[in-house]
mmCIF file of C-alpha atoms in Angstrom:
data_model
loop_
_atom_site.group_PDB
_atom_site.id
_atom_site.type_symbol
_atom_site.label_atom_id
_atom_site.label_comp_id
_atom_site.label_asym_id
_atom_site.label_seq_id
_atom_site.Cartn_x
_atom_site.Cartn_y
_atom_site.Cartn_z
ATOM 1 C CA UNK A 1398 8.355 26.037 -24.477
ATOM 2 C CA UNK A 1399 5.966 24.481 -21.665
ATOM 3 C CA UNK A 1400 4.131 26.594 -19.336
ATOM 4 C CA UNK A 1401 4.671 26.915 -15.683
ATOM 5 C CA UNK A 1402 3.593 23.874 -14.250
ATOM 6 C CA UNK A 1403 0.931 23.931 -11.661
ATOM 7 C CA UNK A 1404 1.997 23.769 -8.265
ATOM 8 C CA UNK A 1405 0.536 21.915 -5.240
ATOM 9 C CA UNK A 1406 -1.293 23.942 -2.666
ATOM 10 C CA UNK A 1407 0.474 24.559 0.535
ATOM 11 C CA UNK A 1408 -0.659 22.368 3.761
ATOM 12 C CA UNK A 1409 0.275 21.906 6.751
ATOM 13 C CA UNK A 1410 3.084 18.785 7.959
ATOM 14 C CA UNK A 1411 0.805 16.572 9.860
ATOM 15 C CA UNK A 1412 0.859 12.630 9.618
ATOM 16 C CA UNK A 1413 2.132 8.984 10.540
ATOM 17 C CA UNK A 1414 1.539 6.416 13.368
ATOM 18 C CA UNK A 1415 0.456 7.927 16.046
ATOM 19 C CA UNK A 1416 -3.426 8.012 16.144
ATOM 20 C CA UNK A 1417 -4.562 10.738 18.338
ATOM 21 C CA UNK A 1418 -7.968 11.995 18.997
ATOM 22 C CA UNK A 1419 -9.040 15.030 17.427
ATOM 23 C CA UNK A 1420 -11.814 16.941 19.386
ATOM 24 C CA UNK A 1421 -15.714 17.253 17.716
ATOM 25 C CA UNK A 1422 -18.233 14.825 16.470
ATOM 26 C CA UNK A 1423 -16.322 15.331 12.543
ATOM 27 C CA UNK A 1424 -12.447 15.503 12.002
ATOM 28 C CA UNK A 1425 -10.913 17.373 9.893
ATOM 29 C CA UNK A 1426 -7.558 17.119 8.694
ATOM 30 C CA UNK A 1427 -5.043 18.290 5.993
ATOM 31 C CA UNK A 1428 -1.893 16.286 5.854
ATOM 32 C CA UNK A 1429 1.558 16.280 4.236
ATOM 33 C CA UNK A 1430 4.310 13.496 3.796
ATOM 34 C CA UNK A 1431 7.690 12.965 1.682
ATOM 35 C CA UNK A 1432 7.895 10.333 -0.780
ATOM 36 C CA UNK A 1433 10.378 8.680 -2.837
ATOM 37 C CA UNK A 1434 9.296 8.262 -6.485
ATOM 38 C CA UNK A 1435 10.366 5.188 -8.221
ATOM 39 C CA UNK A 1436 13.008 7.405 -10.008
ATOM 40 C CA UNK A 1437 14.862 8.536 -6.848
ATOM 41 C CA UNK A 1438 13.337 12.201 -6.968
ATOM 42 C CA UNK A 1439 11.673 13.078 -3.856
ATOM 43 C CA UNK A 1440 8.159 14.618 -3.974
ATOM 44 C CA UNK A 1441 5.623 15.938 -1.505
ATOM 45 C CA UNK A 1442 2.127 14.054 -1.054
ATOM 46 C CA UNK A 1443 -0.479 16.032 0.529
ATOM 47 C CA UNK A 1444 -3.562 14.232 2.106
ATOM 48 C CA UNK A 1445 -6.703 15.465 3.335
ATOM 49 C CA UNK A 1446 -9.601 13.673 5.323
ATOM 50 C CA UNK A 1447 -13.401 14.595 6.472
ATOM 51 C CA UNK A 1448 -14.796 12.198 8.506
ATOM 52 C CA UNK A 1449 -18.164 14.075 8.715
ATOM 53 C CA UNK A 1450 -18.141 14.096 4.830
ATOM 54 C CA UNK A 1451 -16.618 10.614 4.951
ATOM 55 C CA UNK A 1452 -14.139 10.894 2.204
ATOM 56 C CA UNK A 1453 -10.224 11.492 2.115
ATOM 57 C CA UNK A 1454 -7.831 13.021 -0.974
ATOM 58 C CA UNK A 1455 -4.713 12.450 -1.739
ATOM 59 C CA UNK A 1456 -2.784 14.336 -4.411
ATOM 60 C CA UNK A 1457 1.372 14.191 -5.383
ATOM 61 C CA UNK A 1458 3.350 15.336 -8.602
ATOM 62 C CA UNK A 1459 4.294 12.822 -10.583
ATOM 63 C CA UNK A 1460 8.070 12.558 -11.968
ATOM 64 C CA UNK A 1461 6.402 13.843 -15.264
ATOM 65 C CA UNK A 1462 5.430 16.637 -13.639
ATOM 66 C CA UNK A 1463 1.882 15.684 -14.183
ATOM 67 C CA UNK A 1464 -0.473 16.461 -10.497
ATOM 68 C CA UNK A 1465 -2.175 13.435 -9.379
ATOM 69 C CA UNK A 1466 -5.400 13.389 -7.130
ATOM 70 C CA UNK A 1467 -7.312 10.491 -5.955
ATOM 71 C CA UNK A 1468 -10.538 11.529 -3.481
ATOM 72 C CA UNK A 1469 -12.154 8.554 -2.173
ATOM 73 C CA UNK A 1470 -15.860 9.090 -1.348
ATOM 74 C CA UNK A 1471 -16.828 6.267 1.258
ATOM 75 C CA UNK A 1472 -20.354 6.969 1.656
ATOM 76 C CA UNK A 1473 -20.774 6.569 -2.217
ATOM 77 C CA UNK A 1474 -18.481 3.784 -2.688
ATOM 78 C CA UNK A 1475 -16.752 6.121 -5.447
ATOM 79 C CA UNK A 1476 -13.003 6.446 -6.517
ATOM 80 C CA UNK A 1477 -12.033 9.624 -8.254
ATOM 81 C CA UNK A 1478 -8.709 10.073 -10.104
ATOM 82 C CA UNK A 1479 -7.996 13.105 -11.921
ATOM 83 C CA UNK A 1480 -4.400 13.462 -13.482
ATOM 84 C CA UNK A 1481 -3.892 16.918 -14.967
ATOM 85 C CA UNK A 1482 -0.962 16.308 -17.526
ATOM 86 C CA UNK A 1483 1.244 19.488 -18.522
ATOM 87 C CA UNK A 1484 0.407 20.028 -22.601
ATOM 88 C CA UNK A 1485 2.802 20.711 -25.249
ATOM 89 C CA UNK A 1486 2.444 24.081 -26.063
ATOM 90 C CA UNK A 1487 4.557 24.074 -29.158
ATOM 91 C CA UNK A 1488 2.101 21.123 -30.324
ATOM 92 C CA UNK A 1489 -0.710 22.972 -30.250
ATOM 93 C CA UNK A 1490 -1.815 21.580 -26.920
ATOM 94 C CA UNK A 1491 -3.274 24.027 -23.937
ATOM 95 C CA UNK A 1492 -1.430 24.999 -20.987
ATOM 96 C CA UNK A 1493 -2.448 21.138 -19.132
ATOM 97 C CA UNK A 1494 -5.086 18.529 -19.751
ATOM 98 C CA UNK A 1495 -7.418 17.552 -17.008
ATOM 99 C CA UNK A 1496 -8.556 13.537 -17.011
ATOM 100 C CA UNK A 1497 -10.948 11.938 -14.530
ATOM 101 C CA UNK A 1498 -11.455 8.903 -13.799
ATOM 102 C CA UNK A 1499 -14.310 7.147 -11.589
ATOM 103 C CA UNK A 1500 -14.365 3.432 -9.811
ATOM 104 C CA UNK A 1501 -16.391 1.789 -7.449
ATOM 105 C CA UNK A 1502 -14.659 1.948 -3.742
ATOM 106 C CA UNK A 1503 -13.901 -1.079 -2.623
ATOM 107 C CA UNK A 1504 -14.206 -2.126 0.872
ATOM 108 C CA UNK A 1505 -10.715 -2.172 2.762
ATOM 109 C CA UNK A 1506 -8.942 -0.269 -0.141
ATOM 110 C CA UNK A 1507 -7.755 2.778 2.108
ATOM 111 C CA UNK A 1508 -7.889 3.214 5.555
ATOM 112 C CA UNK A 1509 -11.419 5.159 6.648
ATOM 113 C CA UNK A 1510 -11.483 8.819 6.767
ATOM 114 C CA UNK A 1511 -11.907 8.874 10.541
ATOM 115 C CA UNK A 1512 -8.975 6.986 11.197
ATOM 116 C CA UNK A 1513 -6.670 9.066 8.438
ATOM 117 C CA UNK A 1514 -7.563 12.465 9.990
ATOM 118 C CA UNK A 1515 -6.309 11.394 13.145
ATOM 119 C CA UNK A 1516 -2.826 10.730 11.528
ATOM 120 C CA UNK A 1517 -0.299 12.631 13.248
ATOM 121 C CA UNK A 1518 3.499 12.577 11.968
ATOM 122 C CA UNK A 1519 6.254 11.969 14.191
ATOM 123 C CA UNK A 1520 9.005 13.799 12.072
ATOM 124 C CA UNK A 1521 7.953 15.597 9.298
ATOM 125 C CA UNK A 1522 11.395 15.730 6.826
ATOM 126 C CA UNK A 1523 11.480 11.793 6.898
ATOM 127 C CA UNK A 1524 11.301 10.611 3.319
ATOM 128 C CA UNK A 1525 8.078 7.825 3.126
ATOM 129 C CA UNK A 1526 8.439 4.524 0.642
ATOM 130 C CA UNK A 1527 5.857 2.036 0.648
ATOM 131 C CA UNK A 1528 5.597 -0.865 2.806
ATOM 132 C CA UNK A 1529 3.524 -2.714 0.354
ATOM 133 C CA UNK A 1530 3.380 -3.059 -3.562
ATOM 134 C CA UNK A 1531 0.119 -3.807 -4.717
ATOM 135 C CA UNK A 1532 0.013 -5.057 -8.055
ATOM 136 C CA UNK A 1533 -0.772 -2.703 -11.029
ATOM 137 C CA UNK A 1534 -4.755 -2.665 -12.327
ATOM 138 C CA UNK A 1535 -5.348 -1.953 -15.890
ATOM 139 C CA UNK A 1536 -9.152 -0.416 -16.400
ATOM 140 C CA UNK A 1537 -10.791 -0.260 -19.374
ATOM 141 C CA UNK A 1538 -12.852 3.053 -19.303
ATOM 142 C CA UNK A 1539 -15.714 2.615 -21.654
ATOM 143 C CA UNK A 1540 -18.534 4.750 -20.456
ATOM 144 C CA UNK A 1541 -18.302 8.693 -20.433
ATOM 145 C CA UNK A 1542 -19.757 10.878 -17.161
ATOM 146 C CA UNK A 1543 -21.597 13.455 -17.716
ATOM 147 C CA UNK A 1544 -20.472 16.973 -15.435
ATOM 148 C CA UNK A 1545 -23.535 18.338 -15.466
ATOM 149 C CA UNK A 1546 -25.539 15.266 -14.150
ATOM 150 C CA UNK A 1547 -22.867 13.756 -11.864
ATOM 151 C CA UNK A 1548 -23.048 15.202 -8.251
ATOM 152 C CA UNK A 1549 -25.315 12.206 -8.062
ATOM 153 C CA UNK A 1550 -22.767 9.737 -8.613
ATOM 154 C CA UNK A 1551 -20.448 11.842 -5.881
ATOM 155 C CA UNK A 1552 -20.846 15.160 -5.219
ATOM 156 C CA UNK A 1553 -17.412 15.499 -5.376
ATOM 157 C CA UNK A 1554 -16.894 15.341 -8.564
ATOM 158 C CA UNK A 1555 -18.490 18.624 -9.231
ATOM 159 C CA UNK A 1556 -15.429 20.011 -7.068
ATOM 160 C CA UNK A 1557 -12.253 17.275 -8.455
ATOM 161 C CA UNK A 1558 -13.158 17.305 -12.576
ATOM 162 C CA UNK A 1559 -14.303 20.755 -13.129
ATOM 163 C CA UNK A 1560 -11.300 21.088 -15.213
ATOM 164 C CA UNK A 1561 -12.137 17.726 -16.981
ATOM 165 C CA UNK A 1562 -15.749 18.230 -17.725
ATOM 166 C CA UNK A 1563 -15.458 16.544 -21.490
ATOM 167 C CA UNK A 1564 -12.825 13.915 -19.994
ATOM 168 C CA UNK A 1565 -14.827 12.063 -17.203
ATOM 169 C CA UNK A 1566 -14.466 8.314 -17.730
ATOM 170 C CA UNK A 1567 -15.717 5.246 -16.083
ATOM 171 C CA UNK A 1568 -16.266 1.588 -16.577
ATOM 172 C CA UNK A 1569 -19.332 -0.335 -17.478
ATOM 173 C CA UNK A 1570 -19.118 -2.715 -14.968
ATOM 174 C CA UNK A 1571 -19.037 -0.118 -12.138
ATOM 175 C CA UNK A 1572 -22.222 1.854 -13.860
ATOM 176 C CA UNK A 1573 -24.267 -1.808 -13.539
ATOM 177 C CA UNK A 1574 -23.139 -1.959 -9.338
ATOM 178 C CA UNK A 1575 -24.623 2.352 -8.806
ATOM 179 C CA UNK A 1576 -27.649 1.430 -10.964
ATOM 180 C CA UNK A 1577 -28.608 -0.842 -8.725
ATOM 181 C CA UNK A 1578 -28.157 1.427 -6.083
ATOM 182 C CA UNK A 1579 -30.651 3.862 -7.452
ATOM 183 C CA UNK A 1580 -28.223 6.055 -9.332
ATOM 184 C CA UNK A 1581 -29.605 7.767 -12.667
ATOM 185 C CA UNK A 1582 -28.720 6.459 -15.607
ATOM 186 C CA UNK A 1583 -28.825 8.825 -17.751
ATOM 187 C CA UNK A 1584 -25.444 10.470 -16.727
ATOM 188 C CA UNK A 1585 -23.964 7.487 -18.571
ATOM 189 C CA UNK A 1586 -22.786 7.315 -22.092
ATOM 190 C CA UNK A 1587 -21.434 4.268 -23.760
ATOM 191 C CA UNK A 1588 -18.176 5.222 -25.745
ATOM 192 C CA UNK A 1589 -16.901 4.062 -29.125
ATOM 193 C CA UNK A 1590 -14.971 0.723 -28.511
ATOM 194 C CA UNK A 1591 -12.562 -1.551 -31.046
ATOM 195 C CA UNK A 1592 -14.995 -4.326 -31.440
ATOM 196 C CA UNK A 1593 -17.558 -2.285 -32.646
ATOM 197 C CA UNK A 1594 -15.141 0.355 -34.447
ATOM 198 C CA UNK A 1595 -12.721 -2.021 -36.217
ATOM 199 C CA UNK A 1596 -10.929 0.745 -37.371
ATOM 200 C CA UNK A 1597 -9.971 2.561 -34.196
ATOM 201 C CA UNK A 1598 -6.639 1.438 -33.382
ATOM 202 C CA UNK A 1599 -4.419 2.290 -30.723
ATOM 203 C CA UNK A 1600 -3.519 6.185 -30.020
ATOM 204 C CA UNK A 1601 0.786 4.756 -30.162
ATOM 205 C CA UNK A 1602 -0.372 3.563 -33.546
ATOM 206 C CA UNK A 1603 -2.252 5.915 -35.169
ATOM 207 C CA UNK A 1604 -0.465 8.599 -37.519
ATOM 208 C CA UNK A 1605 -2.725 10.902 -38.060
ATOM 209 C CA UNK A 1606 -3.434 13.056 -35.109
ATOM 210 C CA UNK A 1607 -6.768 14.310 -35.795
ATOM 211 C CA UNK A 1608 -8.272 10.597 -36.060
ATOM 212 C CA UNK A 1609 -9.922 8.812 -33.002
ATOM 213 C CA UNK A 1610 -7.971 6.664 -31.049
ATOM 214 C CA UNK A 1611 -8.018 4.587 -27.612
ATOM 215 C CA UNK A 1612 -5.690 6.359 -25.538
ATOM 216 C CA UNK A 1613 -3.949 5.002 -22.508
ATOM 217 C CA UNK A 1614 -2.605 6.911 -19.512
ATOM 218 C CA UNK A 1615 -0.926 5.654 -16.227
ATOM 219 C CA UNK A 1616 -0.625 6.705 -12.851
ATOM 220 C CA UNK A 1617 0.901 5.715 -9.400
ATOM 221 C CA UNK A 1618 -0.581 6.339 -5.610
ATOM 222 C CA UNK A 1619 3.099 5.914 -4.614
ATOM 223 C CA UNK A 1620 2.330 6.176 -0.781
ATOM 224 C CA UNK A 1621 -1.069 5.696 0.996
ATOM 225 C CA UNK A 1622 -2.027 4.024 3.938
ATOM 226 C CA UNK A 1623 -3.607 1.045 2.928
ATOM 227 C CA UNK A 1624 -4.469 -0.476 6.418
ATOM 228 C CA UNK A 1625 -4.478 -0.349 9.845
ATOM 229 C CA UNK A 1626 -2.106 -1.817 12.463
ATOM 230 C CA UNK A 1627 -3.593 -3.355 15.678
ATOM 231 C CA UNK A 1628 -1.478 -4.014 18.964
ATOM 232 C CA UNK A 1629 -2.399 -5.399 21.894
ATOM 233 C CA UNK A 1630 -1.896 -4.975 25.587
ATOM 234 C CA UNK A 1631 -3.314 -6.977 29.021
ATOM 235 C CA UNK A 1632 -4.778 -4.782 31.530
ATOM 236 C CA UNK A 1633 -3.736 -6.288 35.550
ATOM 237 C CA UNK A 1634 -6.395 -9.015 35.461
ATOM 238 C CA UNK A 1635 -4.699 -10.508 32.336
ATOM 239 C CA UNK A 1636 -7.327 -9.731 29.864
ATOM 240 C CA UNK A 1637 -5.772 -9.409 26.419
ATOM 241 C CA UNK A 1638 -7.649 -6.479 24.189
ATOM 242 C CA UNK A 1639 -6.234 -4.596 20.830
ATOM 243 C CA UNK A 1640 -5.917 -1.062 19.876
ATOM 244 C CA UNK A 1641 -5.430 0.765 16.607
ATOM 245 C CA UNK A 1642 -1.784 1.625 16.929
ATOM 246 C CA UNK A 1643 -0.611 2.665 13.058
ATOM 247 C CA UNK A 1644 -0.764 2.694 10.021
ATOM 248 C CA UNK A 1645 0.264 -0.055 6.869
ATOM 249 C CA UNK A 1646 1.601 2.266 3.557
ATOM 250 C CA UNK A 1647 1.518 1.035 0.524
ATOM 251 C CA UNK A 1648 1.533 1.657 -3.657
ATOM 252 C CA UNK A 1649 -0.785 1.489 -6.440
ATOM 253 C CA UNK A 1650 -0.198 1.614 -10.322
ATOM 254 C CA UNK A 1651 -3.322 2.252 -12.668
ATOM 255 C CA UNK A 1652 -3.321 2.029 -16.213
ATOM 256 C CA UNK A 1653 -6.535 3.563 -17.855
ATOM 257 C CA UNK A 1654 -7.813 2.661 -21.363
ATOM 258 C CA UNK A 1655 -10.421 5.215 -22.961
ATOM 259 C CA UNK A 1656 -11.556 6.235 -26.282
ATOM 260 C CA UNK A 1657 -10.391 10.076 -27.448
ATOM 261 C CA UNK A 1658 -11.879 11.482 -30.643
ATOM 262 C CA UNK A 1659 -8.598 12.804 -31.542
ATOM 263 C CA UNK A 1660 -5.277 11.687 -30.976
ATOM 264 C CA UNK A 1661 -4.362 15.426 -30.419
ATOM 265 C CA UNK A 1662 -5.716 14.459 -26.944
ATOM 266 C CA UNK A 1663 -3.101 11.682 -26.370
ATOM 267 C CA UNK A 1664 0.398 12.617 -27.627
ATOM 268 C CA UNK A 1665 1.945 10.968 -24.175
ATOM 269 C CA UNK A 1666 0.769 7.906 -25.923
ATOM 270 C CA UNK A 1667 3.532 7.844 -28.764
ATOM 271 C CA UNK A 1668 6.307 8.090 -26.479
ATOM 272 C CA UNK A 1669 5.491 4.804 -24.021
#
């Protein structure tokens, strides 16, 4: 038998179009929508901004009943996604597995954290799908974080994969873009990959479950808002000027690709 599953923390029902002003140099604001997962099931999404911190979270249970986060740090230019998956007790497995995984922030990915903690909804029980589809990304995470060295990186991290301190994951190509900006190095480990390991197959392949494997787990941001919406209005003399007026939503599928020193660590693996 599985354990309870984890539940979602409690927040407030804030959110959608309307943009109001909050009072105070620094916003802060904890959100909640409805949203339709691709299986029909409705699920709640909770999102949280800080503009003063300059970062916003967003977290929802997947139909798997695996809880998803992802906690954009702007000020870093850092993507955190940590998935903890519910284990198979009668496998031998713990209670869940915690997984993190870290990206460079694009520009223009999400909307910024000042503008998402002014988010207000209109009517709270309305069930959210996506404007948007954006089209799935498939990352190959070949460089290990270390925890203990990390709050560098983000400091957020510290906070979002202290359940995943042996399972923090990145990509090499993202390390070379924070060296440059003066990040330490040393917080970075190369992992095992198939070109180098010619035996290390694929964790669906592999029979024996105490043999490394590369693992690969997926994940979906099924509602976010992506953008903003501008309108525009003419005062009496005619001048024509635009105002932030809402919001654009849309989805996001991630496939990650990582190396696991057993495949006791990836059973979800067999059954895709």
């Amino acid at each position: 038998m599985r354990g309870p599953r984890p539940r979602l923390p409690a927040l407030p029902a804030l959110l959608w179009l309307a943009l109001a002003p909050l009072p105070g140099p620094a916003a802060r604001a904890e959100l909640r929508v409805r949203v339709r997962l691709p299986g029909g099931q409705v699920t709640e999404e909770s999102l949280q901004a800080d503009s003063g911190a300059d970062c916003v979270s967003l977290e929802l249970r997947a139909a798997d009943g695996a809880l998803v986060t992802l906690t954009a740090d702007f000020r870093q230019e850092v993507k955190i996604f940590r998935a903890l998956i519910l284990g198979e007790l009668e496998r031998g497995q713990s209670q869940f597995q915690a997984l993190c995984f870290v990206t460079r922030l694009h520009r223009n990915e999400i909307i910024p954290s000042e503008s998402m903690a002014k988010l207000r909804q209109k009517n709270p029980r309305t069930v959210r799908q996506a404007e948007e589809v954006r089209g799935l990304e498939h990352l190959s995470m070949d460089v290990a974080v270390n925890f203990s060295k990390a709050a560098q990186l983000s400091s957020h991290i510290h906070n979002v994969c202290a359940e995943a301190k042996e399972a923090i994951y990145t990509r090499e190509e993202d390390v070379k873009f924070w060296l440059e900006k003066g990040v330490d190095g040393s917080m970075f480990e190369v992992l095992p990959q198939g070109s180098a390991v010619p035996e290390l197959q694929r964790c669906r392949l592999c029979q024996d479950r105490w043999q490394p494997c590369r693992c690969s787990y997926s994940l979906s941001i099924e509602w976010y808002p992506c953008m903003l919406k501008y309108c525009r209005s003419r005062d009496a003399g005619g001048k024509v000027s635009s105002y932030k007026c809402g919001i654009r939503s849309c989805q996001k599928g991630y496939t990650f690709d990582y190396y696991v020193p057993q495949k006791q660590l990836c059973l979800w693996d067999e059954e895709t």
